[in-house]
Short mmCIF file of N, CA, C and O in Angstrom, two decimals:
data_model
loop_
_atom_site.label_atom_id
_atom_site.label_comp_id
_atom_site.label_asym_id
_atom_site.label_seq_id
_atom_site.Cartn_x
_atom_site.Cartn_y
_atom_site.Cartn_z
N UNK A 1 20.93 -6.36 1.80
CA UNK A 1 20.53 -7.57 1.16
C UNK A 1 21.57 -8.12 0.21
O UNK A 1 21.98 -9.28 0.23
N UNK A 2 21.86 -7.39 -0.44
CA UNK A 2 23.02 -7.63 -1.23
C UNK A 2 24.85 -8.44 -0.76
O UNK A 2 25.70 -8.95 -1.48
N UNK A 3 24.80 -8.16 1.00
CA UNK A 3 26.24 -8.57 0.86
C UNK A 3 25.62 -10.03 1.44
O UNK A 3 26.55 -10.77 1.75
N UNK A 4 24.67 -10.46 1.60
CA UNK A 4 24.35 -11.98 2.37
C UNK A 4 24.82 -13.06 1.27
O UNK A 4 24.81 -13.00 0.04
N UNK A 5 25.15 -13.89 2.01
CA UNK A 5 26.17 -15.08 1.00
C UNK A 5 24.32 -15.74 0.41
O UNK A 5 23.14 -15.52 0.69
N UNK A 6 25.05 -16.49 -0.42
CA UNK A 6 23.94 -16.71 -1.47
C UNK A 6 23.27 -18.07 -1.03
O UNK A 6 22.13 -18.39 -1.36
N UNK A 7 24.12 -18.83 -0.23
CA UNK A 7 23.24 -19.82 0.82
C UNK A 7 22.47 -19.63 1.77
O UNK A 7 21.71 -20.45 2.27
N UNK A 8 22.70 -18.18 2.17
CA UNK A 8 21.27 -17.86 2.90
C UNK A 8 20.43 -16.93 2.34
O UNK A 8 19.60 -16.52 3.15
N UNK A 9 20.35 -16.46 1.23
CA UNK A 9 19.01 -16.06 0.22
C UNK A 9 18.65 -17.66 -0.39
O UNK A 9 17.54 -17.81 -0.89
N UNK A 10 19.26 -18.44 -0.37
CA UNK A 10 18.53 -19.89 -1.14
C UNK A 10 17.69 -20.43 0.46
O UNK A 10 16.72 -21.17 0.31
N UNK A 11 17.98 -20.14 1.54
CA UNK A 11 17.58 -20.79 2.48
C UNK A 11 15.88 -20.12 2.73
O UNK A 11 14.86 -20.68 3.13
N UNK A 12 16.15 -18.62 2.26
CA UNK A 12 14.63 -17.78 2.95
C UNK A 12 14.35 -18.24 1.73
O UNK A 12 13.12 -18.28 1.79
N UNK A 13 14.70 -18.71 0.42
CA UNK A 13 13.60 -18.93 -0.43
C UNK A 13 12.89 -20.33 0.08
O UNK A 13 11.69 -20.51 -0.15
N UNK A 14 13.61 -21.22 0.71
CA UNK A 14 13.35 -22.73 1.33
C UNK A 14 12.13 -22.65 1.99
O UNK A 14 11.15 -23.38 1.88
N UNK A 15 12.39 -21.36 2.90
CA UNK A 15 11.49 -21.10 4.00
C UNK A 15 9.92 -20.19 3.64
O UNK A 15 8.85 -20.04 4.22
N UNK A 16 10.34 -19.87 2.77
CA UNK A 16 9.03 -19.31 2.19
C UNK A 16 8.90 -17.92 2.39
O UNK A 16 7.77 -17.47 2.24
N UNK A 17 10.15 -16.84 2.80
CA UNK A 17 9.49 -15.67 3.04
C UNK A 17 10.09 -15.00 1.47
O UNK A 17 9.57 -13.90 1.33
N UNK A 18 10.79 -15.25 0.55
CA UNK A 18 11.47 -15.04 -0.51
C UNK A 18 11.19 -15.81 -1.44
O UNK A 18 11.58 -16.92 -1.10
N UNK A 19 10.48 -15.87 -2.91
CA UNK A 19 10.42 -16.01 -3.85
C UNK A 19 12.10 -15.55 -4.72
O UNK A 19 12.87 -14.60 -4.57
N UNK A 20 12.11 -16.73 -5.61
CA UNK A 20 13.58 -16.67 -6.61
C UNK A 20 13.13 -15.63 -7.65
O UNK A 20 13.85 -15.59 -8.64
N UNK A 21 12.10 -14.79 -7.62
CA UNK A 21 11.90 -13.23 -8.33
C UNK A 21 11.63 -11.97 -7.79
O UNK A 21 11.12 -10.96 -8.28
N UNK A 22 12.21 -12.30 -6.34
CA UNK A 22 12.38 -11.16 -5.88
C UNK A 22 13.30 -11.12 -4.87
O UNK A 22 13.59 -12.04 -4.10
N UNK A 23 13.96 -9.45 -4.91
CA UNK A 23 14.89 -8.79 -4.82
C UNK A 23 14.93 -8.53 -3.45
O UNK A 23 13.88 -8.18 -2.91
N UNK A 24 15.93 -8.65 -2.82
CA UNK A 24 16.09 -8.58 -1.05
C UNK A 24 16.75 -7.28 -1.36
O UNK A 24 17.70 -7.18 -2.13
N UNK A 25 16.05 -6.04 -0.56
CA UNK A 25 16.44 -5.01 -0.41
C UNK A 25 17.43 -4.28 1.01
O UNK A 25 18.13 -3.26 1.00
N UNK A 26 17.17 -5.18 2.09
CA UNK A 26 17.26 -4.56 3.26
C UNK A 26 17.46 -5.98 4.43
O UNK A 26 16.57 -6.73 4.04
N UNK A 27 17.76 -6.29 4.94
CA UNK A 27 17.49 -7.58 6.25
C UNK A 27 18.52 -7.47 7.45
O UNK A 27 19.67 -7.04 7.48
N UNK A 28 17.64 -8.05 8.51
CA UNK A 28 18.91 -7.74 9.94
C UNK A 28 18.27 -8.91 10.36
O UNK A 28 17.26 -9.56 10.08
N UNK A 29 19.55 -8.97 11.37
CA UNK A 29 19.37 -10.46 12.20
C UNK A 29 19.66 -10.20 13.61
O UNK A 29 20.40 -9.29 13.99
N UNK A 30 19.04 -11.05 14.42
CA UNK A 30 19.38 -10.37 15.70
C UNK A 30 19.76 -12.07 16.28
O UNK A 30 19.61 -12.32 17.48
N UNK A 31 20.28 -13.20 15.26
CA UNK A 31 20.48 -14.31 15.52
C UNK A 31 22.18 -13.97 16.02
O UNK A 31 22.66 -12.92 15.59
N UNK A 32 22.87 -14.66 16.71
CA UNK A 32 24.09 -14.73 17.28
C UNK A 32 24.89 -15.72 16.38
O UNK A 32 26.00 -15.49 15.91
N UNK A 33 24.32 -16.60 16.24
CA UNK A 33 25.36 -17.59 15.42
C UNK A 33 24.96 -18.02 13.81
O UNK A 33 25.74 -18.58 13.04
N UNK A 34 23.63 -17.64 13.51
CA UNK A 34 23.59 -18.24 12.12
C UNK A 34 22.41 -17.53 11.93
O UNK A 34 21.68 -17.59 12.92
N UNK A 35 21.78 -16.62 10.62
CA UNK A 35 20.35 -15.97 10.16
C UNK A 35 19.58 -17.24 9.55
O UNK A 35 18.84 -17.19 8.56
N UNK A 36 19.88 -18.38 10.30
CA UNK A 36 18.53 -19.68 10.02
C UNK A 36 18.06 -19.44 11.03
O UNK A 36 16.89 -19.83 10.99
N UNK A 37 18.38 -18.85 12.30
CA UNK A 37 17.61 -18.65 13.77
C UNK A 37 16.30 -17.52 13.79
O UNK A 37 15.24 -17.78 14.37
N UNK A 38 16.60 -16.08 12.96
CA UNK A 38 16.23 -14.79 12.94
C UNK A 38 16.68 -14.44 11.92
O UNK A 38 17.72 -14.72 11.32
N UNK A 39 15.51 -13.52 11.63
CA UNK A 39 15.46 -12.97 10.68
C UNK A 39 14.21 -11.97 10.05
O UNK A 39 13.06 -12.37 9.89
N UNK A 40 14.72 -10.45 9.70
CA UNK A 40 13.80 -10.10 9.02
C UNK A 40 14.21 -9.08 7.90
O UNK A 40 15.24 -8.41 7.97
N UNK A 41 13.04 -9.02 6.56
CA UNK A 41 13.66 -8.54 5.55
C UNK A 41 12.68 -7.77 4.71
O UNK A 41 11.46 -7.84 4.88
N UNK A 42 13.38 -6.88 3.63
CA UNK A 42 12.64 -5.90 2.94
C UNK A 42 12.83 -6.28 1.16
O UNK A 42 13.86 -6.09 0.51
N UNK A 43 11.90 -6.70 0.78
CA UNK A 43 12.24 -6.90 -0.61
C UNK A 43 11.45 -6.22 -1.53
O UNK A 43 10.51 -5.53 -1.13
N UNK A 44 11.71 -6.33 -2.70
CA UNK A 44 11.30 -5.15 -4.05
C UNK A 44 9.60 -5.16 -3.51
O UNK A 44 9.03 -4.10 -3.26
N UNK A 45 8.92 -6.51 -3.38
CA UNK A 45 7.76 -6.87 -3.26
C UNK A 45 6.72 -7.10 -1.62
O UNK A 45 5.52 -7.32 -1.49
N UNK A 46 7.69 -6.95 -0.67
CA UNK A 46 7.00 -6.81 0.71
C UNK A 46 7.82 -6.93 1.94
O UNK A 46 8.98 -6.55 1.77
N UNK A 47 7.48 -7.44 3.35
CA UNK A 47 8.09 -7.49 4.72
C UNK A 47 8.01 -8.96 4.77
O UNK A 47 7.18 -9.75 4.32
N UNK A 48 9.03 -9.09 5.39
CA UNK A 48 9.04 -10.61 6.25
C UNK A 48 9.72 -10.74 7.48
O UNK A 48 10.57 -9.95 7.89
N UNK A 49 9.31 -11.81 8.11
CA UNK A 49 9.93 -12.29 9.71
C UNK A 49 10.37 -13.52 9.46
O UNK A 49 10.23 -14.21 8.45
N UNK A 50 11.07 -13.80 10.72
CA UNK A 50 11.28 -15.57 10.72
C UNK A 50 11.92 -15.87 11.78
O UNK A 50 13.12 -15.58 11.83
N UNK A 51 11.31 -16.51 12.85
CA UNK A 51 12.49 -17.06 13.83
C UNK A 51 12.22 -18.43 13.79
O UNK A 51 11.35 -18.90 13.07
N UNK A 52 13.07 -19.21 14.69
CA UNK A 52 13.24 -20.52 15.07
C UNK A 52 12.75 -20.66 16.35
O UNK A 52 13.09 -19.67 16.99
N UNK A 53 12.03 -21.54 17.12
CA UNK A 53 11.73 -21.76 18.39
C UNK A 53 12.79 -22.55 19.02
O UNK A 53 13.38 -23.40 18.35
N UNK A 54 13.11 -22.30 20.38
CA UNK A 54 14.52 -22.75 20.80
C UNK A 54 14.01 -23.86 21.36
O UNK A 54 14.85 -24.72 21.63
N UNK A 55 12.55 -24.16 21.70
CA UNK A 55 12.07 -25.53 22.21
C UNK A 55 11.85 -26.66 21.15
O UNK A 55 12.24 -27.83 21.21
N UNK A 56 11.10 -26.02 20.12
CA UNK A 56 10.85 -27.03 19.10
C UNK A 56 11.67 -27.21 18.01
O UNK A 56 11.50 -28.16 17.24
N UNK A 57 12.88 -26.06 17.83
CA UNK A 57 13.46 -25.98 16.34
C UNK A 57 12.87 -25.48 15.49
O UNK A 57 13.57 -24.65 14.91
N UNK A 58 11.76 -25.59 15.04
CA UNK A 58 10.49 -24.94 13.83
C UNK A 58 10.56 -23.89 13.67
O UNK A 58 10.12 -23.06 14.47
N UNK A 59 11.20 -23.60 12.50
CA UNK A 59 10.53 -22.22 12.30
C UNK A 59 9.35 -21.89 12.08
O UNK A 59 8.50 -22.77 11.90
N UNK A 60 9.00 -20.48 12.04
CA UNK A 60 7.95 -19.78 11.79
C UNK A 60 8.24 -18.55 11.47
O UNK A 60 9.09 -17.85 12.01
N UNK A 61 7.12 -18.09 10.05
CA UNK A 61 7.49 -17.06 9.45
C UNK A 61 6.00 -16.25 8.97
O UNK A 61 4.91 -16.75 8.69
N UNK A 62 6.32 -15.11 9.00
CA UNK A 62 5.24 -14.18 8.55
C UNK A 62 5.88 -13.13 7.29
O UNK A 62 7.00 -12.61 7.33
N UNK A 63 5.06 -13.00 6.38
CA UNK A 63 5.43 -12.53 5.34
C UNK A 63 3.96 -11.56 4.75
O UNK A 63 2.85 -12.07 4.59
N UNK A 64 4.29 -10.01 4.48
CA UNK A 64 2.86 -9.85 3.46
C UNK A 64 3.55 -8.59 2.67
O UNK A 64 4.34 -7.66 2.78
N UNK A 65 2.83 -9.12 1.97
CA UNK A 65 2.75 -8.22 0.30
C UNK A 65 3.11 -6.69 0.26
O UNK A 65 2.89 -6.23 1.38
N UNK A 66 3.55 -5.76 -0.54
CA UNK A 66 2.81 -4.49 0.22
C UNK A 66 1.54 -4.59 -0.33
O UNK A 66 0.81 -4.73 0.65
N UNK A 67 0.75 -4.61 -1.49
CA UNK A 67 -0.62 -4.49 -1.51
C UNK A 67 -1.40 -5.66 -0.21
O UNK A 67 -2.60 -5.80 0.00
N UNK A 68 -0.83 -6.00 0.14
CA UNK A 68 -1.40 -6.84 1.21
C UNK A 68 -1.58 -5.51 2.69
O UNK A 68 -2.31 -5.83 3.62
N UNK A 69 -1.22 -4.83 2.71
CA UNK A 69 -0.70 -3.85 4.17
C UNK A 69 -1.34 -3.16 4.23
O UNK A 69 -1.23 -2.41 3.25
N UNK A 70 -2.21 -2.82 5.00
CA UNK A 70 -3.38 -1.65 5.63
C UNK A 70 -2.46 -0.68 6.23
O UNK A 70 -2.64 0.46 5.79
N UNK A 71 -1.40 -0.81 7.22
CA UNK A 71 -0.87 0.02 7.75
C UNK A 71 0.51 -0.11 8.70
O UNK A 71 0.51 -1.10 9.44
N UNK A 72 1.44 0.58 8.75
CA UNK A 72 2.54 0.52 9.04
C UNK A 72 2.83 1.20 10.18
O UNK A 72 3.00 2.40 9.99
N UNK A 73 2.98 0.63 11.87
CA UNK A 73 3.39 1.52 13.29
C UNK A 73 4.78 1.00 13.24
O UNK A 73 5.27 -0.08 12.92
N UNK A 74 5.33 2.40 13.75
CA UNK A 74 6.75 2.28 14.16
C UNK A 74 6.44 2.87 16.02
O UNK A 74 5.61 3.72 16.34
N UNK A 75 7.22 2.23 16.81
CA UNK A 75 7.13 2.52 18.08
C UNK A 75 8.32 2.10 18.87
O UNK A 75 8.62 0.91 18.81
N UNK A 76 9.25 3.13 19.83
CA UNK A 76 10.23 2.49 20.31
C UNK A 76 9.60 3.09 22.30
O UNK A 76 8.61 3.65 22.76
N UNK A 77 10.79 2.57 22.82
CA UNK A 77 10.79 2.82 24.01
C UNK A 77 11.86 3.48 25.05
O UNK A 77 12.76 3.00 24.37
N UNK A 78 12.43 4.03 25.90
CA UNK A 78 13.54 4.02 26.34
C UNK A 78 14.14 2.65 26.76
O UNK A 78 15.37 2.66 26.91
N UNK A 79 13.65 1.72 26.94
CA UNK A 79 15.15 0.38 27.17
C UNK A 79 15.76 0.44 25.95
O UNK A 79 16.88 -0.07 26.02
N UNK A 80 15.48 0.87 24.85
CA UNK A 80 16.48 0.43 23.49
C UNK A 80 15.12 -0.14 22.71
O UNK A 80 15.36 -0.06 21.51
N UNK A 81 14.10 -0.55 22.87
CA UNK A 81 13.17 -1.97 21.79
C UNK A 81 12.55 -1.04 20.78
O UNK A 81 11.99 -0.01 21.17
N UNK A 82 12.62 -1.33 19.56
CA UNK A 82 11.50 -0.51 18.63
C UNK A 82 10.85 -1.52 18.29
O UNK A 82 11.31 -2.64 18.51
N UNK A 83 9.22 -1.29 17.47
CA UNK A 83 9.18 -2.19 16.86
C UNK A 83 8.11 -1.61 15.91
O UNK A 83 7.53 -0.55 16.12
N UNK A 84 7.85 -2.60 14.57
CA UNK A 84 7.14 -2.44 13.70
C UNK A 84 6.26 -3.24 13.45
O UNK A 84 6.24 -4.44 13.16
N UNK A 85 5.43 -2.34 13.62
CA UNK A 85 4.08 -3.62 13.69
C UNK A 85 3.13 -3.49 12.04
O UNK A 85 2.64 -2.45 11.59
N UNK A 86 3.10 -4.83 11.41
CA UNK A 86 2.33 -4.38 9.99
C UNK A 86 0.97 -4.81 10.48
O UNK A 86 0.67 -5.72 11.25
N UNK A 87 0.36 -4.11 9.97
CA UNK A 87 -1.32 -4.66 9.57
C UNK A 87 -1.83 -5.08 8.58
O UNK A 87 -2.40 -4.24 7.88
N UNK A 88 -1.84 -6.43 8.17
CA UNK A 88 -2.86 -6.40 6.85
C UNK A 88 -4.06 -6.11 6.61
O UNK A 88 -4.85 -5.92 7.54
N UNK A 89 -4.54 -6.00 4.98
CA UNK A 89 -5.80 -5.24 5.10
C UNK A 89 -7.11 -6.40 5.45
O UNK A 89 -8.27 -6.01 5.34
N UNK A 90 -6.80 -7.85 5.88
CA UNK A 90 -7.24 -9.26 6.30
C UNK A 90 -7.78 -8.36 7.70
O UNK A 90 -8.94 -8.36 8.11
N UNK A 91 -6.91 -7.80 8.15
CA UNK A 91 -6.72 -7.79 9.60
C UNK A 91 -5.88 -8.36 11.02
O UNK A 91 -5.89 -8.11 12.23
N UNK A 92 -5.24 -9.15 10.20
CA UNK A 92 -4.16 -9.87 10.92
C UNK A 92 -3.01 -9.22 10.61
O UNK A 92 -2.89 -8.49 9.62
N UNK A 93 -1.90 -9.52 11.64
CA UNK A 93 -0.54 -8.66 11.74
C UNK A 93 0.21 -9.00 12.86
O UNK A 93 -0.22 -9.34 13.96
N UNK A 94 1.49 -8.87 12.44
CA UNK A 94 2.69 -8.98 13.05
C UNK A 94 3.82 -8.04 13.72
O UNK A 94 3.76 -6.81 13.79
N UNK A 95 4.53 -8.62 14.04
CA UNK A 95 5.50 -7.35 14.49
C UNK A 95 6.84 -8.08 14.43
O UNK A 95 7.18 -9.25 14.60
N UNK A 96 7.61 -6.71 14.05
CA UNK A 96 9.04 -6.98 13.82
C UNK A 96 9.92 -6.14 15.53
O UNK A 96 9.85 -4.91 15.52
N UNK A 97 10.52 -6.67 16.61
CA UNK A 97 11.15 -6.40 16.99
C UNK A 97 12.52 -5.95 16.64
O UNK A 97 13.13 -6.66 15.85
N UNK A 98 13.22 -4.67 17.20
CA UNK A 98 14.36 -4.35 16.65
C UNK A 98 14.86 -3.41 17.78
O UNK A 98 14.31 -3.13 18.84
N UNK A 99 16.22 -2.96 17.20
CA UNK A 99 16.40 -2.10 18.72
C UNK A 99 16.55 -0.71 18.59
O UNK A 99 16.15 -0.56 17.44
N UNK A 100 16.89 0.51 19.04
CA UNK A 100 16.82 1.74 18.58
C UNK A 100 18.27 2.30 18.24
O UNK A 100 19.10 2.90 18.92
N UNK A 101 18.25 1.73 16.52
CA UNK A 101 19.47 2.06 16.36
C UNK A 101 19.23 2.73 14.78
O UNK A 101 18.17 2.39 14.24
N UNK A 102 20.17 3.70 13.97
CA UNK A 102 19.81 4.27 13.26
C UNK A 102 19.94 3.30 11.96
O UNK A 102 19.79 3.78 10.84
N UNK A 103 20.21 1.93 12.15
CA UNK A 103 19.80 1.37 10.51
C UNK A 103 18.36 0.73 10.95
O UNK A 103 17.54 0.41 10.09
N UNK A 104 18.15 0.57 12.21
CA UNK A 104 16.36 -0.23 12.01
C UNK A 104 15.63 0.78 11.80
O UNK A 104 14.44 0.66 11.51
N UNK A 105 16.41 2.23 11.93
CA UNK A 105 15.28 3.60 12.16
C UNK A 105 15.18 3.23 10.76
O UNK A 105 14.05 2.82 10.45
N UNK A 106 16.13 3.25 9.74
CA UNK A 106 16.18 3.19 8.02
C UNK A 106 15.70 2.04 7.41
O UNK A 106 15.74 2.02 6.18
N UNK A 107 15.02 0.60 8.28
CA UNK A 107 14.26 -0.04 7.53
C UNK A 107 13.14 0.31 7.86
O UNK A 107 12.33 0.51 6.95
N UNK A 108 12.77 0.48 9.07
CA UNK A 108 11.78 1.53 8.81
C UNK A 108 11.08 2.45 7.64
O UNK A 108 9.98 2.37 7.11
N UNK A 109 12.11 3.32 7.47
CA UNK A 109 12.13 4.86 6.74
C UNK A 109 12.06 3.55 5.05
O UNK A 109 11.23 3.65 4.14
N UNK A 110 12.79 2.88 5.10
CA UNK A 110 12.59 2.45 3.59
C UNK A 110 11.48 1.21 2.99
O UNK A 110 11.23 0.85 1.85
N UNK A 111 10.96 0.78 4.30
CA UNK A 111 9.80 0.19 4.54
C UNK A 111 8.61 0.64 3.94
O UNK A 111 8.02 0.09 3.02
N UNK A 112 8.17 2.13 4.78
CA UNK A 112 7.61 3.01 3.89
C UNK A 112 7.68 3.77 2.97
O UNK A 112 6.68 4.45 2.74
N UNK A 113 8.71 3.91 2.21
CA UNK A 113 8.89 4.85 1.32
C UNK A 113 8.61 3.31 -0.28
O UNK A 113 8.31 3.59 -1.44
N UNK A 114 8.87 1.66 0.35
CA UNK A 114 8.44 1.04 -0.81
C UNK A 114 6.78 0.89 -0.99
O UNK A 114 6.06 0.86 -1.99
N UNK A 115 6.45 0.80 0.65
CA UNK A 115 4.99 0.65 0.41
C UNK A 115 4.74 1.68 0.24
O UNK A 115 3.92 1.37 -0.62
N UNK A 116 4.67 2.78 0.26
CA UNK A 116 4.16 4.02 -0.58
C UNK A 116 4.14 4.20 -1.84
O UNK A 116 3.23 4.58 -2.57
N UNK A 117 5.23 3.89 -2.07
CA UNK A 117 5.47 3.89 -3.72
C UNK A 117 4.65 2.76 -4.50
O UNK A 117 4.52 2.65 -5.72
N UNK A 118 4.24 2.11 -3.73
CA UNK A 118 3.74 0.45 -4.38
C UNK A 118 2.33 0.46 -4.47
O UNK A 118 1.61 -0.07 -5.32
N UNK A 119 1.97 1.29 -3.29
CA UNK A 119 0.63 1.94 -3.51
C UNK A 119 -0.05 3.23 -3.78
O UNK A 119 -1.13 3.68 -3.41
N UNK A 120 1.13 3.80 -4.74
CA UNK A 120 0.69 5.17 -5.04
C UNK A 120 0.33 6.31 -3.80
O UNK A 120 -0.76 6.88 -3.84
N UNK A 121 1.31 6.62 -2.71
CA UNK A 121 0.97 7.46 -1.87
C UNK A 121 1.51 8.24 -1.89
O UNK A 121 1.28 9.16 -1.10
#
């Protein structure tokens, strides 16, 4: 989180998955030319997504709290795909696609080790 140029932490705050009081811990992109396409991230305060639709342009983004999170699956496959699927405690939930490599294994691993800590586990 820390080495991203500071025009694209002003942009996820634009977009709504980042508040200007909190701390980007972790984020990968699986965009090719610019992280306004994709995007997902780990901050002091929760998870977020974000892609762009290549038909409409629009983004769309999912974002929740950790006190917002019922529960956290990690699941990969042999082609390479992992993914993380959150649950809120609403009941609605998302998933973060990623591939099986040892820094998504570590947002993972630090995924839970904030929501744990955030909820006393």
């Amino acid at each position: 989180g820390e080495s991203l140029w500071s025009r694209d932490i002003k942009y996820m705050h634009r977009i709504g998955v980042l508040s200007p009081q909190d701390k980007l811990v972790l984020f990968y992109s699986d965009a090719l030319l610019s992280f306004k396409d994709d995007g997902n991230g780990l901050s002091n305060t929760g998870v977020f997504s974000y892609w762009r639709d290549e038909d409409t342009g629009k983004v769309s983004t999912e974002v929740a709290k950790f006190s917002d999170i019922a529960d956290v699956k990690y699941t990969h496959d042999e082609a390479g795909t992992s993914t993380i699927q959150i649950k809120r405690k609403d009941g609605s939930n998302f998933v973060l696609y990623t591939t099986n490599s040892s820094s998504k294994l570590n947002f993972y691993i630090d995924l839970m080790r904030y929501w744990k800590n955030h909820n006393g586990k």
